[in-house]
């Protein structure tokens, strides 16, 4: 049976590793930085990209290779590159196609760390990020573009506001501009959303979140959809010879995998944002249960969102699975199998009341993480989005009383019981 036709659960469990006779059934951990070769000629072929074998773990590793291929399989891509963190994935993915003098169109409701790197670090490198409200019209988005625009960027489910990306609108804009659409699919995962089927060209993840699922391993990944024409006149670095790598032309030599090949042999070679093989092993292990956990996260989240929506002490709740949500129609269109486990809400009484609620929780933990098996909360304005100015917070929709809630896979009734006692403490 063709593995590309396997259901997502089979891909998550079995994808890209099938041992030969009498070999380890479970993916082995290859804790080695280097690999032995018999001849100079063979190793030279590896360096010339004529032979696809490991030479140094900064560029590839057998354990990491299995993880990369599994995630690419689940997303429906042509290749993937694992990184040391989600931020490393975003940074490498953008720098692989943008350089000094270029600009980016990016939704302003993205993760605070990504917002900061777009508006400060990339700015220092001479790359302009034009941040915009993702709910503006297609015409307004197009009006923001410049001749040097090289990328459109958004999140399938935004962090922390849980807004659903309008894939049709974003992909139309990207196509009209002749640039790729890059989507962060961390919160949805390929279990709930397949961005490549919806018009995306590049997908990034923080694998530290749902893919790991247990808050034990940092990681990130870039996935190439193989569905963008890099030879359209806007991206000469993919077509013209790369003098830093024997004059190779990524587009001419690698075709559909030009983007991810360049990311590995040029960007990863130069920046070295490499994952530990042990972290890759842990994330691969987490991926084996991803299809089961995402359904539980989504089911629990919808139940608790409805509980909060009807609670007298909850000022508001935002979750795209609620019929009252502005994004419910988009969620039904793009996320028919569930809306993941992240939502935001506020406690009546403002910032102080929300803090008292958080401090009163007993089972649910206050942590700087999100999207793993345990339910947790965070106040974004004072943590993940702390670097943003008051105006930037307002522009992003981050209010002082907002609580980001990441629903785990515990019994939903126990989560509700903890919330109920915390609400009582706020009276």
Short mmCIF file of C-alpha atoms in Angstrom, two decimals:
data_model
loop_
_atom_site.label_atom_id
_atom_site.label_comp_id
_atom_site.label_asym_id
_atom_site.label_seq_id
_atom_site.Cartn_x
_atom_site.Cartn_y
_atom_site.Cartn_z
CA UNK A 1 0.00 0.00 0.00
CA UNK A 2 1.30 3.47 -0.92
CA UNK A 3 2.26 5.28 2.30
CA UNK A 4 1.11 8.56 0.73
CA UNK A 5 -2.40 7.08 0.79
CA UNK A 6 -2.23 5.98 4.42
CA UNK A 7 -4.56 7.71 6.84
CA UNK A 8 -2.92 10.31 9.08
CA UNK A 9 -2.91 7.95 12.08
CA UNK A 10 -1.00 5.27 10.20
CA UNK A 11 1.45 7.86 8.89
CA UNK A 12 2.00 9.13 12.45
CA UNK A 13 2.74 5.66 13.82
CA UNK A 14 4.43 3.86 10.94
CA UNK A 15 5.64 6.65 8.69
CA UNK A 16 9.16 6.52 7.23
CA UNK A 17 10.67 3.77 9.37
CA UNK A 18 10.58 0.11 8.50
CA UNK A 19 13.54 -1.88 9.82
CA UNK A 20 15.22 -4.67 7.94
CA UNK A 21 15.29 -8.20 9.30
CA UNK A 22 16.33 -8.51 12.97
CA UNK A 23 16.87 -4.76 13.36
CA UNK A 24 15.38 -2.52 16.05
CA UNK A 25 11.60 -2.15 15.65
CA UNK A 26 11.69 1.25 17.37
CA UNK A 27 13.53 4.15 15.73
CA UNK A 28 17.14 4.05 17.02
CA UNK A 29 18.92 7.10 18.42
CA UNK A 30 22.09 7.79 16.46
CA UNK A 31 24.12 9.90 18.87
CA UNK A 32 27.02 10.62 16.57
CA UNK A 33 28.26 13.86 15.08
CA UNK A 34 30.15 12.17 12.27
CA UNK A 35 30.05 9.22 9.86
CA UNK A 36 32.78 6.99 8.43
CA UNK A 37 33.45 6.59 4.70
CA UNK A 38 35.66 4.10 2.87
CA UNK A 39 37.06 6.44 0.21
CA UNK A 40 37.73 10.11 -0.39
CA UNK A 41 35.86 9.85 -3.69
CA UNK A 42 32.63 8.72 -2.04
CA UNK A 43 32.72 11.47 0.59
CA UNK A 44 33.42 14.00 -2.18
CA UNK A 45 30.20 12.87 -3.91
CA UNK A 46 28.30 13.56 -0.69
CA UNK A 47 29.74 17.09 -0.51
CA UNK A 48 28.84 17.61 -4.18
CA UNK A 49 25.22 16.62 -3.35
CA UNK A 50 25.47 13.69 -5.72
CA UNK A 51 25.02 11.12 -2.95
CA UNK A 52 22.31 11.46 -0.29
CA UNK A 53 24.02 10.05 2.81
CA UNK A 54 25.00 11.53 6.15
CA UNK A 55 28.32 13.31 6.52
CA UNK A 56 27.89 15.51 9.61
CA UNK A 57 25.00 15.87 12.05
CA UNK A 58 24.80 19.64 11.59
CA UNK A 59 23.30 18.85 8.18
CA UNK A 60 21.71 15.43 8.65
CA UNK A 61 21.39 12.56 11.09
CA UNK A 62 19.68 9.16 10.71
CA UNK A 63 17.28 9.72 13.64
CA UNK A 64 16.43 13.26 12.58
CA UNK A 65 16.03 12.10 8.98
CA UNK A 66 13.23 9.73 10.00
CA UNK A 67 11.44 12.54 11.87
CA UNK A 68 11.79 14.90 8.92
CA UNK A 69 10.41 12.36 6.47
CA UNK A 70 7.51 11.47 8.80
CA UNK A 71 6.43 15.10 9.21
CA UNK A 72 6.79 15.73 5.47
CA UNK A 73 4.65 12.65 4.82
CA UNK A 74 1.95 13.81 7.24
CA UNK A 75 1.91 17.32 5.76
CA UNK A 76 2.02 16.09 2.17
CA UNK A 77 5.30 17.85 1.38
CA UNK A 78 8.31 16.92 -0.71
CA UNK A 79 10.86 17.31 2.07
CA UNK A 80 11.50 18.74 5.52
CA UNK A 81 14.31 20.19 7.61
CA UNK A 82 14.25 19.80 11.39
CA UNK A 83 15.67 22.62 13.51
CA UNK A 84 16.63 23.24 17.11
CA UNK A 85 13.45 25.21 17.91
CA UNK A 86 10.32 26.67 16.37
CA UNK A 87 11.94 30.10 16.20
CA UNK A 88 14.91 28.56 14.40
CA UNK A 89 12.51 27.08 11.85
CA UNK A 90 10.83 30.44 11.21
CA UNK A 91 14.15 32.28 10.99
CA UNK A 92 15.77 29.83 8.57
CA UNK A 93 12.60 29.50 6.50
CA UNK A 94 12.41 33.27 5.93
CA UNK A 95 16.13 33.88 5.42
CA UNK A 96 16.21 31.06 2.90
CA UNK A 97 14.24 33.28 0.51
CA UNK A 98 14.61 36.86 1.80
CA UNK A 99 17.63 39.10 2.13
CA UNK A 100 18.53 42.75 2.58
CA UNK A 101 16.19 44.96 0.59
CA UNK A 102 13.25 42.54 0.60
CA UNK A 103 9.90 42.89 2.35
CA UNK A 104 7.40 40.51 3.92
CA UNK A 105 3.63 40.69 4.39
CA UNK A 106 2.80 39.11 7.75
CA UNK A 107 -0.38 38.85 9.80
CA UNK A 108 -0.03 40.87 13.01
CA UNK A 109 -1.74 38.24 15.19
CA UNK A 110 1.16 35.78 15.06
CA UNK A 111 3.09 34.42 18.03
CA UNK A 112 4.85 37.19 19.97
CA UNK A 113 8.32 35.75 19.42
CA UNK A 114 7.72 35.59 15.67
CA UNK A 115 6.32 39.14 15.69
CA UNK A 116 9.47 40.37 17.42
CA UNK A 117 11.90 38.65 15.05
CA UNK A 118 9.94 39.98 12.07
CA UNK A 119 9.86 43.57 13.32
CA UNK A 120 13.28 43.84 14.98
CA UNK A 121 15.82 41.19 13.95
CA UNK A 122 14.78 41.05 10.31
CA UNK A 123 14.56 44.84 10.28
CA UNK A 124 18.17 45.01 11.49
CA UNK A 125 19.09 42.69 8.61
CA UNK A 126 17.43 45.02 6.12
CA UNK A 127 14.26 42.98 5.64
CA UNK A 128 11.05 44.97 6.08
CA UNK A 129 8.05 43.27 7.71
CA UNK A 130 4.71 44.87 6.90
CA UNK A 131 2.35 43.70 9.65
CA UNK A 132 -1.37 43.80 8.96
CA UNK A 133 -4.71 42.76 10.41
CA UNK A 134 -5.47 39.38 8.80
CA UNK A 135 -9.16 40.28 8.61
CA UNK A 136 -8.62 43.09 6.07
CA UNK A 137 -9.84 42.54 2.54
CA UNK A 138 -7.88 40.95 -0.26
CA UNK A 139 -7.63 44.32 -1.99
CA UNK A 140 -6.23 45.95 1.15
CA UNK A 141 -3.64 43.19 1.48
CA UNK A 142 -2.56 43.66 -2.12
CA UNK A 143 -2.27 47.40 -1.60
CA UNK A 144 0.34 46.79 1.12
CA UNK A 145 2.63 44.88 -1.21
CA UNK A 146 5.72 46.39 -2.79
CA UNK A 147 7.83 45.37 -5.77
CA UNK A 148 10.30 43.83 -3.31
CA UNK A 149 7.68 41.75 -1.42
CA UNK A 150 8.89 38.15 -1.27
CA UNK A 151 6.57 36.38 1.16
CA UNK A 152 3.07 36.25 2.68
CA UNK A 153 3.00 34.78 6.21
CA UNK A 154 0.29 33.68 8.64
CA UNK A 155 -0.69 31.02 11.18
CA UNK A 156 -3.36 28.38 10.54
CA UNK A 157 -4.61 28.96 14.10
CA UNK A 158 -3.03 32.05 15.60
CA UNK A 159 -1.18 32.17 18.91
CA UNK A 160 -2.74 33.18 21.27
CA UNK A 161 -6.00 34.55 19.83
CA UNK A 162 -6.97 31.32 18.00
CA UNK A 163 -7.99 33.19 14.85
CA UNK A 164 -8.40 30.91 11.84
CA UNK A 165 -6.46 31.81 8.71
CA UNK A 166 -8.53 32.55 5.62
CA UNK A 167 -6.50 30.30 3.36
CA UNK A 168 -8.37 31.18 0.20
CA UNK A 169 -7.76 34.91 0.65
CA UNK A 170 -4.12 34.56 1.68
CA UNK A 171 -3.27 32.12 -1.11
CA UNK A 172 -4.94 34.29 -3.73
CA UNK A 173 -2.90 37.29 -2.59
CA UNK A 174 0.34 35.28 -2.64
CA UNK A 175 -0.39 33.94 -6.14
CA UNK A 176 -1.22 37.40 -7.48
CA UNK A 177 2.08 38.69 -6.06
CA UNK A 178 4.04 35.70 -7.37
CA UNK A 179 5.41 34.88 -3.91
CA UNK A 180 5.10 31.88 -1.55
CA UNK A 181 2.53 31.59 1.21
CA UNK A 182 4.22 30.39 4.40
CA UNK A 183 1.97 29.04 7.17
CA UNK A 184 2.81 28.20 10.77
CA UNK A 185 0.73 25.07 11.38
CA UNK A 186 1.85 24.46 14.96
CA UNK A 187 -1.55 24.69 16.67
CA UNK A 188 -3.52 22.77 14.06
CA UNK A 189 -0.90 20.15 13.13
CA UNK A 190 -1.43 18.07 9.98
CA UNK A 191 -4.03 16.06 11.89
CA UNK A 192 -6.48 18.98 11.81
CA UNK A 193 -5.26 21.05 8.86
CA UNK A 194 -3.30 20.39 5.64
CA UNK A 195 -2.04 23.82 4.50
CA UNK A 196 -0.57 22.54 1.22
CA UNK A 197 -4.03 21.38 0.15
CA UNK A 198 -5.32 24.89 0.93
CA UNK A 199 -2.81 26.89 -1.09
CA UNK A 200 0.26 27.14 1.16
CA UNK A 201 3.76 26.58 -0.24
CA UNK A 202 5.88 26.31 2.91
CA UNK A 203 4.84 25.11 6.37
CA UNK A 204 6.68 25.65 9.65
CA UNK A 205 6.08 24.14 13.08
CA UNK A 206 7.32 24.47 16.59
CA UNK A 207 7.56 20.73 17.19
CA UNK A 208 8.08 21.58 20.88
CA UNK A 209 4.28 21.87 21.05
CA UNK A 210 1.73 19.24 20.00
CA UNK A 211 4.14 17.11 17.98
CA UNK A 212 6.30 16.48 21.04
CA UNK A 213 3.14 16.66 23.14
CA UNK A 214 4.83 16.17 26.50
CA UNK A 215 6.90 19.34 27.00
CA UNK A 216 10.21 17.47 26.99
CA UNK A 217 11.97 18.45 23.74
CA UNK A 218 12.58 21.72 21.93
CA UNK A 219 12.42 21.54 18.16
CA UNK A 220 11.08 22.98 14.96
CA UNK A 221 10.62 21.95 11.35
CA UNK A 222 10.31 23.49 7.88
CA UNK A 223 8.28 21.56 5.31
CA UNK A 224 8.49 22.24 1.57
CA UNK A 225 5.29 21.77 -0.44
CA UNK A 226 7.24 21.53 -3.70
CA UNK A 227 4.44 23.55 -5.30
CA UNK A 228 6.04 26.94 -5.94
CA UNK A 229 7.89 28.04 -9.07
CA UNK A 230 11.15 29.55 -7.86
CA UNK A 231 12.10 30.36 -11.45
CA UNK A 232 9.58 33.20 -11.83
CA UNK A 233 12.14 36.02 -11.87
CA UNK A 234 11.70 37.04 -8.23
CA UNK A 235 14.07 34.53 -6.62
CA UNK A 236 17.40 34.46 -8.49
CA UNK A 237 19.20 32.84 -5.53
CA UNK A 238 17.36 29.60 -6.33
CA UNK A 239 18.19 29.70 -10.03
CA UNK A 240 21.61 31.32 -10.40
CA UNK A 241 24.73 29.38 -9.35
CA UNK A 242 25.51 29.36 -5.62
CA UNK A 243 29.23 30.14 -5.58
CA UNK A 244 29.42 29.11 -1.92
CA UNK A 245 28.40 25.59 -2.95
CA UNK A 246 30.32 24.63 -6.10
CA UNK A 247 28.09 26.77 -8.32
CA UNK A 248 25.03 24.57 -7.85
CA UNK A 249 21.66 25.86 -9.12
CA UNK A 250 19.06 24.62 -6.65
CA UNK A 251 16.19 25.00 -9.10
CA UNK A 252 17.97 23.34 -12.02
CA UNK A 253 19.55 20.56 -9.96
CA UNK A 254 16.75 19.75 -7.52
CA UNK A 255 13.51 20.94 -9.09
CA UNK A 256 10.59 20.55 -6.68
CA UNK A 257 12.92 20.19 -3.69
CA UNK A 258 14.95 23.32 -4.50
CA UNK A 259 13.70 25.26 -1.47
CA UNK A 260 14.32 22.63 1.19
CA UNK A 261 17.67 21.60 -0.33
CA UNK A 262 18.90 25.19 -0.20
CA UNK A 263 17.61 25.50 3.37
CA UNK A 264 19.69 22.50 4.41
CA UNK A 265 22.95 22.85 2.52
CA UNK A 266 23.19 26.63 2.65
CA UNK A 267 21.16 27.96 5.59
CA UNK A 268 21.64 25.10 8.04
CA UNK A 269 25.27 24.77 7.01
CA UNK A 270 25.87 28.45 7.80
CA UNK A 271 23.62 28.97 10.84
CA UNK A 272 23.81 25.53 12.46
CA UNK A 273 20.41 25.57 14.19
CA UNK A 274 20.59 21.79 14.44
CA UNK A 275 18.35 19.61 16.64
CA UNK A 276 19.81 17.07 19.00
CA UNK A 277 19.25 13.50 17.74
CA UNK A 278 17.76 12.70 21.16
CA UNK A 279 15.24 15.54 20.79
CA UNK A 280 14.38 14.26 17.31
CA UNK A 281 13.81 10.82 18.80
CA UNK A 282 11.52 12.23 21.52
CA UNK A 283 9.52 14.29 19.01
CA UNK A 284 9.16 11.30 16.71
CA UNK A 285 7.86 9.32 19.68
CA UNK A 286 5.36 12.08 20.40
CA UNK A 287 4.22 12.10 16.77
CA UNK A 288 3.15 8.46 17.12
CA UNK A 289 0.19 9.51 19.28
CA UNK A 290 -0.45 12.90 17.65
CA UNK A 291 -3.62 11.81 15.85
CA UNK A 292 -5.14 10.55 19.10
CA UNK A 293 -4.13 13.52 21.22
CA UNK A 294 -5.33 16.19 18.79
CA UNK A 295 -8.84 14.75 18.86
CA UNK A 296 -8.83 14.71 22.65
CA UNK A 297 -7.43 18.23 22.85
CA UNK A 298 -10.14 19.44 20.48
CA UNK A 299 -12.99 17.60 22.21
CA UNK A 300 -11.91 18.83 25.66
CA UNK A 301 -11.42 22.38 24.42
CA UNK A 302 -14.89 22.63 22.90
CA UNK A 303 -16.49 21.33 26.10
CA UNK A 304 -14.58 23.80 28.27
CA UNK A 305 -15.14 26.71 25.87
CA UNK A 306 -18.89 26.11 26.15
CA UNK A 307 -18.55 25.95 29.96
CA UNK A 308 -16.70 29.29 30.02
CA UNK A 309 -19.12 30.90 27.57
CA UNK A 310 -21.97 30.25 29.99
CA UNK A 311 -20.15 31.05 33.24
CA UNK A 312 -21.32 34.15 35.09
CA UNK A 313 -17.76 35.16 36.02
CA UNK A 314 -16.27 34.80 32.51
CA UNK A 315 -16.22 38.14 30.72
CA UNK A 316 -15.61 36.61 27.28
CA UNK A 317 -14.13 33.56 25.59
CA UNK A 318 -12.66 33.20 22.10
CA UNK A 319 -12.50 29.75 20.53
CA UNK A 320 -13.19 29.09 16.84
CA UNK A 321 -15.17 25.94 17.64
CA UNK A 322 -17.92 28.01 19.30
CA UNK A 323 -20.84 28.95 17.07
CA UNK A 324 -20.62 32.45 18.53
CA UNK A 325 -17.06 32.88 17.26
CA UNK A 326 -16.34 35.25 14.40
CA UNK A 327 -14.11 32.50 13.00
CA UNK A 328 -16.63 29.66 13.26
CA UNK A 329 -17.37 29.68 9.49
CA UNK A 330 -13.65 29.51 8.66
CA UNK A 331 -13.17 26.77 11.26
CA UNK A 332 -15.95 24.73 9.69
CA UNK A 333 -14.34 25.20 6.29
CA UNK A 334 -10.69 24.60 7.14
CA UNK A 335 -10.78 22.69 10.47
CA UNK A 336 -13.69 20.25 10.16
CA UNK A 337 -12.07 17.68 12.46
CA UNK A 338 -11.50 20.01 15.42
CA UNK A 339 -10.10 23.38 16.40
CA UNK A 340 -7.19 22.25 18.56
CA UNK A 341 -6.80 22.97 22.26
CA UNK A 342 -5.91 26.66 22.62
CA UNK A 343 -8.31 29.50 23.45
CA UNK A 344 -8.36 32.83 25.26
CA UNK A 345 -10.75 34.23 27.83
CA UNK A 346 -11.05 36.96 30.43
CA UNK A 347 -12.35 37.00 33.99
CA UNK A 348 -14.81 39.69 34.99
CA UNK A 349 -12.94 42.27 37.03
CA UNK A 350 -10.04 42.86 34.65
CA UNK A 351 -6.32 42.18 35.03
CA UNK A 352 -6.36 41.68 38.81
CA UNK A 353 -9.28 39.26 38.68
CA UNK A 354 -7.60 37.23 35.95
CA UNK A 355 -4.40 37.07 37.98
CA UNK A 356 -6.33 35.96 41.05
CA UNK A 357 -8.02 33.26 39.00
CA UNK A 358 -4.66 31.98 37.72
CA UNK A 359 -3.12 32.06 41.21
CA UNK A 360 -6.07 30.05 42.58
CA UNK A 361 -5.75 27.13 40.16
CA UNK A 362 -4.57 23.88 41.71
CA UNK A 363 -4.34 21.26 38.95
CA UNK A 364 -3.98 23.58 35.98
CA UNK A 365 -0.48 25.06 35.90
CA UNK A 366 0.88 28.51 35.08
CA UNK A 367 3.74 27.88 32.65
CA UNK A 368 5.43 29.58 29.69
CA UNK A 369 4.64 26.62 27.47
CA UNK A 370 1.56 25.78 25.44
CA UNK A 371 0.08 22.87 23.50
CA UNK A 372 1.10 19.76 25.37
CA UNK A 373 -0.71 17.00 27.24
CA UNK A 374 -1.25 19.03 30.44
CA UNK A 375 -3.69 21.91 30.75
CA UNK A 376 -1.93 25.21 31.38
CA UNK A 377 -2.58 28.94 31.45
CA UNK A 378 -0.62 32.11 30.78
CA UNK A 379 -1.20 35.86 30.76
CA UNK A 380 0.25 36.91 27.35
CA UNK A 381 0.49 40.66 28.02
CA UNK A 382 3.01 40.04 30.81
CA UNK A 383 4.83 37.05 29.29
CA UNK A 384 4.90 35.90 25.63
CA UNK A 385 3.98 39.36 24.29
CA UNK A 386 5.81 41.34 26.96
CA UNK A 387 8.24 42.81 24.41
CA UNK A 388 5.42 44.53 22.54
CA UNK A 389 4.42 48.13 23.23
CA UNK A 390 0.95 48.96 24.54
CA UNK A 391 -0.11 50.01 21.05
CA UNK A 392 1.30 46.85 19.51
CA UNK A 393 -0.60 44.81 22.11
CA UNK A 394 -3.80 46.61 21.16
CA UNK A 395 -3.08 46.09 17.47
CA UNK A 396 -2.59 42.38 18.10
CA UNK A 397 -5.76 42.14 20.16
CA UNK A 398 -3.98 41.33 23.42
CA UNK A 399 -5.93 42.80 26.33
CA UNK A 400 -4.52 43.11 29.90
CA UNK A 401 -6.97 40.59 31.36
CA UNK A 402 -6.51 37.99 28.64
CA UNK A 403 -5.69 34.45 29.74
CA UNK A 404 -4.31 32.01 27.19
CA UNK A 405 -5.68 28.57 27.99
CA UNK A 406 -4.13 25.43 26.55
CA UNK A 407 -6.38 22.45 27.17
CA UNK A 408 -4.66 19.13 27.80
CA UNK A 409 -5.84 15.56 27.49
CA UNK A 410 -6.93 15.10 31.11
CA UNK A 411 -10.57 14.36 31.88
CA UNK A 412 -12.48 17.53 30.97
CA UNK A 413 -14.63 17.28 34.12
CA UNK A 414 -11.53 17.56 36.31
CA UNK A 415 -10.37 20.65 34.43
CA UNK A 416 -13.78 22.23 34.87
CA UNK A 417 -13.77 21.41 38.60
CA UNK A 418 -10.45 23.20 39.03
CA UNK A 419 -11.76 26.19 37.10
CA UNK A 420 -14.89 26.29 39.20
CA UNK A 421 -13.02 26.47 42.50
CA UNK A 422 -10.73 29.16 41.05
CA UNK A 423 -13.73 31.23 39.95
CA UNK A 424 -15.15 30.94 43.45
CA UNK A 425 -11.92 32.38 44.84
CA UNK A 426 -12.42 35.45 42.64
CA UNK A 427 -15.78 36.38 44.16
#
